[in-house]
Amino acid sequence: MIQQHSQKLLNSQLKQKSVEEFKFGWFDWFCLWYPPGWLILFNRHWQHYHNDPDGWNWLEYILFLIPLGFYLALLIRWLRLGCRFPRKQVTEFNPSYQIAFREEILQPIIEYYYRGTLVQLENLPQNQPLIVAMNHAGMSFPWDILTLGYLLSKNHEWKVYPLAGVDLFEHPWITWWLPPGWSQVLGGVKAKYDDFEAAIKQKKVLLYAPEGLRGPGKGWFKRYQLQKFDISFVQLSQKYQVPILPVICIGSEKLHPYTLNISWLQKLFGLPFLPASPLIPWFALFPSMGVWAGRSKLNYFIQPLVEVDNCQSRGDFYRKAQSLREEMQGEINRVLKDV
């Protein structure tokens, strides 16, 4: 009952503010073209539609744009909040805000930076729900997944729910970068079996990376080499009779090229991966660039639907998942030869 009330309240706030939808001013355009400013755009947009007393303020935003200034901004905010973490204000999915974020923030970024296109549209089904299974790469903020979600929701009016690593919801660094609850409000589902199953039961269109963090964490020298698939999506596909839509993404490996994963530092800091590349000195100077990734052209090749049945054991599910991986790998190899 309380959640329903808070959802109605947030929808009401967004509806009232739809008259004054978020519009880019000169500072926002500057942030779009200046990579350390993307984090400012994300937070300013959130603050336009939500009360966020614990969020970043203008002094701190300006510091984002100066080399090493983010660290000072972080200290100032920490002191301003009384040496505590930001509090969560809203955590329930809100389709109105997902649409606003898609049209007002994602659209200019994706149309200029990532230029996403859907290929082989004849394979795109009309019926829902679906598990959209995509190869995931880039060792960066998940722009390959966000772009596919944007294209499916924009062009086909689907509500798309991406599964994301738990770190994108709970890691302390993310808590300071983005408003607490940001991922959930935009429709993110934690990549945990129970959360995955709960979303499947609700007959949603789920965007899933079966490689897990092995995909973006594999590094440049293994680009376009699919890593082992988890089996949970195959198990849930059969259990709830939800078909799998495989999608091949070409271009995601260039989001953060020439990277290596420093595994011992990754474990030390509790990060999903810690890339080493020529861009890392810039990330050290401007940590707000963590939501940025290099310009690329993301093409998504939609494959025929896969129905899962007749799997009787864990071994059957494993073989089905790896068979699908081999089919997708073959399609990746074929597409790369034609590029």
PDB file of C-alpha atoms in Angstrom, residues 37-195:
ATOM      1  CA  GLY A  37      30.028  16.615 -17.889  1.00  0.00           C
ATOM      2  CA  TRP A  38      27.913  13.527 -18.642  1.00  0.00           C
ATOM      3  CA  LEU A  39      27.571  12.762 -14.943  1.00  0.00           C
ATOM      4  CA  ILE A  40      26.262  16.296 -14.472  1.00  0.00           C
ATOM      5  CA  LEU A  41      23.589  15.696 -17.132  1.00  0.00           C
ATOM      6  CA  PHE A  42      22.420  12.492 -15.462  1.00  0.00           C
ATOM      7  CA  ASN A  43      22.123  14.133 -12.052  1.00  0.00           C
ATOM      8  CA  ARG A  44      20.648  17.423 -13.260  1.00  0.00           C
ATOM      9  CA  HIS A  45      17.946  15.523 -15.121  1.00  0.00           C
ATOM     10  CA  TRP A  46      17.116  13.488 -12.015  1.00  0.00           C
ATOM     11  CA  GLN A  47      16.948  16.642  -9.891  1.00  0.00           C
ATOM     12  CA  HIS A  48      14.634  18.268 -12.418  1.00  0.00           C
ATOM     13  CA  TYR A  49      12.007  15.562 -11.783  1.00  0.00           C
ATOM     14  CA  HIS A  50      12.778  14.526  -8.189  1.00  0.00           C
ATOM     15  CA  ASN A  51      13.403  16.170  -4.860  1.00  0.00           C
ATOM     16  CA  ASP A  52      17.019  15.278  -4.107  1.00  0.00           C
ATOM     17  CA  PRO A  53      18.284  17.217  -1.076  1.00  0.00           C
ATOM     18  CA  ASP A  54      21.324  14.927  -0.789  1.00  0.00           C
ATOM     19  CA  GLY A  55      22.305  15.337  -4.441  1.00  0.00           C
ATOM     20  CA  TRP A  56      25.184  17.257  -5.998  1.00  0.00           C
ATOM     21  CA  ASN A  57      24.963  21.057  -6.109  1.00  0.00           C
ATOM     22  CA  TRP A  58      26.243  23.689  -8.530  1.00  0.00           C
ATOM     23  CA  LEU A  59      29.595  24.295  -6.832  1.00  0.00           C
ATOM     24  CA  GLU A  60      30.291  20.570  -6.952  1.00  0.00           C
ATOM     25  CA  TYR A  61      29.211  20.330 -10.586  1.00  0.00           C
ATOM     26  CA  ILE A  62      31.701  23.008 -11.588  1.00  0.00           C
ATOM     27  CA  LEU A  63      34.459  21.109  -9.781  1.00  0.00           C
ATOM     28  CA  PHE A  64      33.668  18.004 -11.901  1.00  0.00           C
ATOM     29  CA  LEU A  65      34.974  19.906 -14.924  1.00  0.00           C
ATOM     30  CA  ILE A  66      38.387  20.715 -13.438  1.00  0.00           C
ATOM     31  CA  PRO A  67      41.236  18.165 -13.313  1.00  0.00           C
ATOM     32  CA  LEU A  68      41.133  16.417  -9.895  1.00  0.00           C
ATOM     33  CA  GLY A  69      38.189  18.630  -8.935  1.00  0.00           C
ATOM     34  CA  PHE A  70      35.836  15.669  -8.499  1.00  0.00           C
ATOM     35  CA  TYR A  71      37.771  14.556  -5.425  1.00  0.00           C
ATOM     36  CA  LEU A  72      37.296  17.968  -3.815  1.00  0.00           C
ATOM     37  CA  ALA A  73      33.604  17.940  -4.798  1.00  0.00           C
ATOM     38  CA  LEU A  74      33.236  14.511  -3.181  1.00  0.00           C
ATOM     39  CA  LEU A  75      34.820  15.766   0.047  1.00  0.00           C
ATOM     40  CA  ILE A  76      32.607  18.872   0.093  1.00  0.00           C
ATOM     41  CA  ARG A  77      29.468  16.799  -0.425  1.00  0.00           C
ATOM     42  CA  TRP A  78      30.526  14.275   2.227  1.00  0.00           C
ATOM     43  CA  LEU A  79      30.977  17.096   4.757  1.00  0.00           C
ATOM     44  CA  ARG A  80      27.743  18.793   3.657  1.00  0.00           C
ATOM     45  CA  LEU A  81      25.820  15.568   4.343  1.00  0.00           C
ATOM     46  CA  GLY A  82      27.307  15.231   7.794  1.00  0.00           C
ATOM     47  CA  CYS A  83      29.882  12.565   6.818  1.00  0.00           C
ATOM     48  CA  ARG A  84      27.297  10.028   5.669  1.00  0.00           C
ATOM     49  CA  PHE A  85      26.168   8.401   2.422  1.00  0.00           C
ATOM     50  CA  PRO A  86      23.296   9.911   0.381  1.00  0.00           C
ATOM     51  CA  ARG A  87      19.870   8.616   1.384  1.00  0.00           C
ATOM     52  CA  LYS A  88      17.533   6.842  -1.025  1.00  0.00           C
ATOM     53  CA  GLN A  89      14.493   8.923  -1.947  1.00  0.00           C
ATOM     54  CA  VAL A  90      12.701   6.724  -4.515  1.00  0.00           C
ATOM     55  CA  THR A  91      13.437   3.149  -5.606  1.00  0.00           C
ATOM     56  CA  GLU A  92      10.388   1.848  -7.546  1.00  0.00           C
ATOM     57  CA  PHE A  93      10.382   1.632 -11.344  1.00  0.00           C
ATOM     58  CA  ASN A  94       8.643   4.592 -12.951  1.00  0.00           C
ATOM     59  CA  PRO A  95       7.819   4.284 -16.676  1.00  0.00           C
ATOM     60  CA  SER A  96       7.145   8.016 -16.938  1.00  0.00           C
ATOM     61  CA  TYR A  97      10.645   8.830 -15.824  1.00  0.00           C
ATOM     62  CA  GLN A  98      12.094   6.112 -18.068  1.00  0.00           C
ATOM     63  CA  ILE A  99      10.448   7.823 -21.057  1.00  0.00           C
ATOM     64  CA  ALA A 100      11.624  11.268 -19.932  1.00  0.00           C
ATOM     65  CA  PHE A 101      15.206  10.051 -19.468  1.00  0.00           C
ATOM     66  CA  ARG A 102      15.122   8.232 -22.802  1.00  0.00           C
ATOM     67  CA  GLU A 103      13.870  11.209 -24.801  1.00  0.00           C
ATOM     68  CA  GLU A 104      15.694  14.019 -23.033  1.00  0.00           C
ATOM     69  CA  ILE A 105      19.085  12.494 -22.145  1.00  0.00           C
ATOM     70  CA  LEU A 106      19.636   9.201 -23.948  1.00  0.00           C
ATOM     71  CA  GLN A 107      18.426  10.432 -27.341  1.00  0.00           C
ATOM     72  CA  PRO A 108      21.070  13.156 -27.907  1.00  0.00           C
ATOM     73  CA  ILE A 109      23.847  10.962 -26.497  1.00  0.00           C
ATOM     74  CA  ILE A 110      22.939   7.843 -28.472  1.00  0.00           C
ATOM     75  CA  GLU A 111      22.162   9.610 -31.731  1.00  0.00           C
ATOM     76  CA  TYR A 112      25.511  11.378 -31.801  1.00  0.00           C
ATOM     77  CA  TYR A 113      27.865   9.066 -29.891  1.00  0.00           C
ATOM     78  CA  TYR A 114      26.603   5.530 -30.409  1.00  0.00           C
ATOM     79  CA  ARG A 115      24.423   5.775 -33.541  1.00  0.00           C
ATOM     80  CA  GLY A 116      22.590   2.560 -32.778  1.00  0.00           C
ATOM     81  CA  THR A 117      20.696   0.674 -35.486  1.00  0.00           C
ATOM     82  CA  LEU A 118      18.597  -2.514 -35.468  1.00  0.00           C
ATOM     83  CA  VAL A 119      19.381  -4.953 -38.297  1.00  0.00           C
ATOM     84  CA  GLN A 120      17.338  -7.972 -39.483  1.00  0.00           C
ATOM     85  CA  LEU A 121      14.090  -6.521 -38.152  1.00  0.00           C
ATOM     86  CA  GLU A 122      12.167  -9.405 -39.710  1.00  0.00           C
ATOM     87  CA  ASN A 123      13.353 -11.503 -36.739  1.00  0.00           C
ATOM     88  CA  LEU A 124      11.866  -9.098 -34.199  1.00  0.00           C
ATOM     89  CA  PRO A 125       8.704 -10.674 -32.730  1.00  0.00           C
ATOM     90  CA  GLN A 126       5.515  -8.781 -32.035  1.00  0.00           C
ATOM     91  CA  ASN A 127       4.607 -10.749 -28.931  1.00  0.00           C
ATOM     92  CA  GLN A 128       5.938 -10.276 -25.424  1.00  0.00           C
ATOM     93  CA  PRO A 129       7.416 -11.232 -22.969  1.00  0.00           C
ATOM     94  CA  LEU A 130      10.976 -11.947 -24.097  1.00  0.00           C
ATOM     95  CA  ILE A 131      14.452 -12.545 -22.783  1.00  0.00           C
ATOM     96  CA  VAL A 132      16.676 -10.488 -25.087  1.00  0.00           C
ATOM     97  CA  ALA A 133      20.126 -12.100 -24.811  1.00  0.00           C
ATOM     98  CA  MET A 134      22.999  -9.936 -26.059  1.00  0.00           C
ATOM     99  CA  ASN A 135      26.785 -10.120 -26.102  1.00  0.00           C
ATOM    100  CA  HIS A 136      28.117  -7.502 -23.684  1.00  0.00           C
ATOM    101  CA  ALA A 137      31.498  -5.776 -23.930  1.00  0.00           C
ATOM    102  CA  GLY A 138      33.356  -2.489 -23.655  1.00  0.00           C
ATOM    103  CA  MET A 139      34.772  -2.543 -20.111  1.00  0.00           C
ATOM    104  CA  SER A 140      32.900   0.689 -19.469  1.00  0.00           C
ATOM    105  CA  PHE A 141      29.484   2.012 -18.460  1.00  0.00           C
ATOM    106  CA  PRO A 142      26.989  -0.356 -20.187  1.00  0.00           C
ATOM    107  CA  TRP A 143      26.210   1.799 -23.213  1.00  0.00           C
ATOM    108  CA  ASP A 144      25.744  -1.241 -25.457  1.00  0.00           C
ATOM    109  CA  ILE A 145      22.868  -2.408 -23.244  1.00  0.00           C
ATOM    110  CA  LEU A 146      21.404   1.078 -22.752  1.00  0.00           C
ATOM    111  CA  THR A 147      21.459   1.719 -26.501  1.00  0.00           C
ATOM    112  CA  LEU A 148      19.625  -1.524 -27.320  1.00  0.00           C
ATOM    113  CA  GLY A 149      17.067  -0.785 -24.608  1.00  0.00           C
ATOM    114  CA  TYR A 150      16.638   2.708 -26.057  1.00  0.00           C
ATOM    115  CA  LEU A 151      16.101   1.385 -29.597  1.00  0.00           C
ATOM    116  CA  LEU A 152      13.579  -1.269 -28.553  1.00  0.00           C
ATOM    117  CA  SER A 153      11.581   1.089 -26.353  1.00  0.00           C
ATOM    118  CA  LYS A 154      11.753   4.048 -28.735  1.00  0.00           C
ATOM    119  CA  ASN A 155      11.030   2.239 -32.006  1.00  0.00           C
ATOM    120  CA  HIS A 156       8.659  -0.444 -30.729  1.00  0.00           C
ATOM    121  CA  GLU A 157       7.169   1.177 -27.624  1.00  0.00           C
ATOM    122  CA  TRP A 158       8.309  -1.637 -25.370  1.00  0.00           C
ATOM    123  CA  LYS A 159       9.018  -1.196 -21.696  1.00  0.00           C
ATOM    124  CA  VAL A 160      12.463  -2.750 -21.465  1.00  0.00           C
ATOM    125  CA  TYR A 161      13.983  -3.875 -18.168  1.00  0.00           C
ATOM    126  CA  PRO A 162      17.759  -4.418 -18.301  1.00  0.00           C
ATOM    127  CA  LEU A 163      19.387  -6.857 -15.904  1.00  0.00           C
ATOM    128  CA  ALA A 164      22.439  -5.240 -14.386  1.00  0.00           C
ATOM    129  CA  GLY A 165      25.201  -6.349 -12.050  1.00  0.00           C
ATOM    130  CA  VAL A 166      24.518  -5.770  -8.379  1.00  0.00           C
ATOM    131  CA  ASP A 167      27.403  -3.284  -8.291  1.00  0.00           C
ATOM    132  CA  LEU A 168      25.400  -0.907 -10.489  1.00  0.00           C
ATOM    133  CA  PHE A 169      22.853  -0.720  -7.668  1.00  0.00           C
ATOM    134  CA  GLU A 170      24.887  -1.034  -4.483  1.00  0.00           C
ATOM    135  CA  HIS A 171      28.587  -0.248  -4.976  1.00  0.00           C
ATOM    136  CA  PRO A 172      29.604   2.790  -2.867  1.00  0.00           C
ATOM    137  CA  TRP A 173      31.186   4.485  -5.887  1.00  0.00           C
ATOM    138  CA  ILE A 174      27.917   4.268  -7.837  1.00  0.00           C
ATOM    139  CA  THR A 175      26.041   5.613  -4.802  1.00  0.00           C
ATOM    140  CA  TRP A 176      28.104   8.788  -5.044  1.00  0.00           C
ATOM    141  CA  TRP A 177      28.063   9.071  -8.821  1.00  0.00           C
ATOM    142  CA  LEU A 178      24.336   8.628  -9.344  1.00  0.00           C
ATOM    143  CA  PRO A 179      21.272   9.168  -7.161  1.00  0.00           C
ATOM    144  CA  PRO A 180      20.526   6.149  -4.914  1.00  0.00           C
ATOM    145  CA  GLY A 181      17.693   4.242  -6.576  1.00  0.00           C
ATOM    146  CA  TRP A 182      18.504   5.613 -10.039  1.00  0.00           C
ATOM    147  CA  SER A 183      18.857   2.161 -11.641  1.00  0.00           C
ATOM    148  CA  GLN A 184      15.625   0.799 -10.124  1.00  0.00           C
ATOM    149  CA  VAL A 185      13.566   3.843 -11.106  1.00  0.00           C
ATOM    150  CA  LEU A 186      14.744   3.429 -14.710  1.00  0.00           C
ATOM    151  CA  GLY A 187      13.681  -0.227 -14.727  1.00  0.00           C
ATOM    152  CA  GLY A 188      16.925  -1.973 -13.835  1.00  0.00           C
ATOM    153  CA  VAL A 189      16.672  -5.505 -12.431  1.00  0.00           C
ATOM    154  CA  LYS A 190      19.452  -6.925 -10.266  1.00  0.00           C
ATOM    155  CA  ALA A 191      21.259  -9.775 -11.983  1.00  0.00           C
ATOM    156  CA  LYS A 192      20.412 -12.205  -9.174  1.00  0.00           C
ATOM    157  CA  TYR A 193      18.415 -15.367  -9.759  1.00  0.00           C
ATOM    158  CA  ASP A 194      15.516 -14.439  -7.461  1.00  0.00           C
ATOM    159  CA  ASP A 195      15.162 -10.958  -8.972  1.00  0.00           C
TER     160      ASP A 195
END
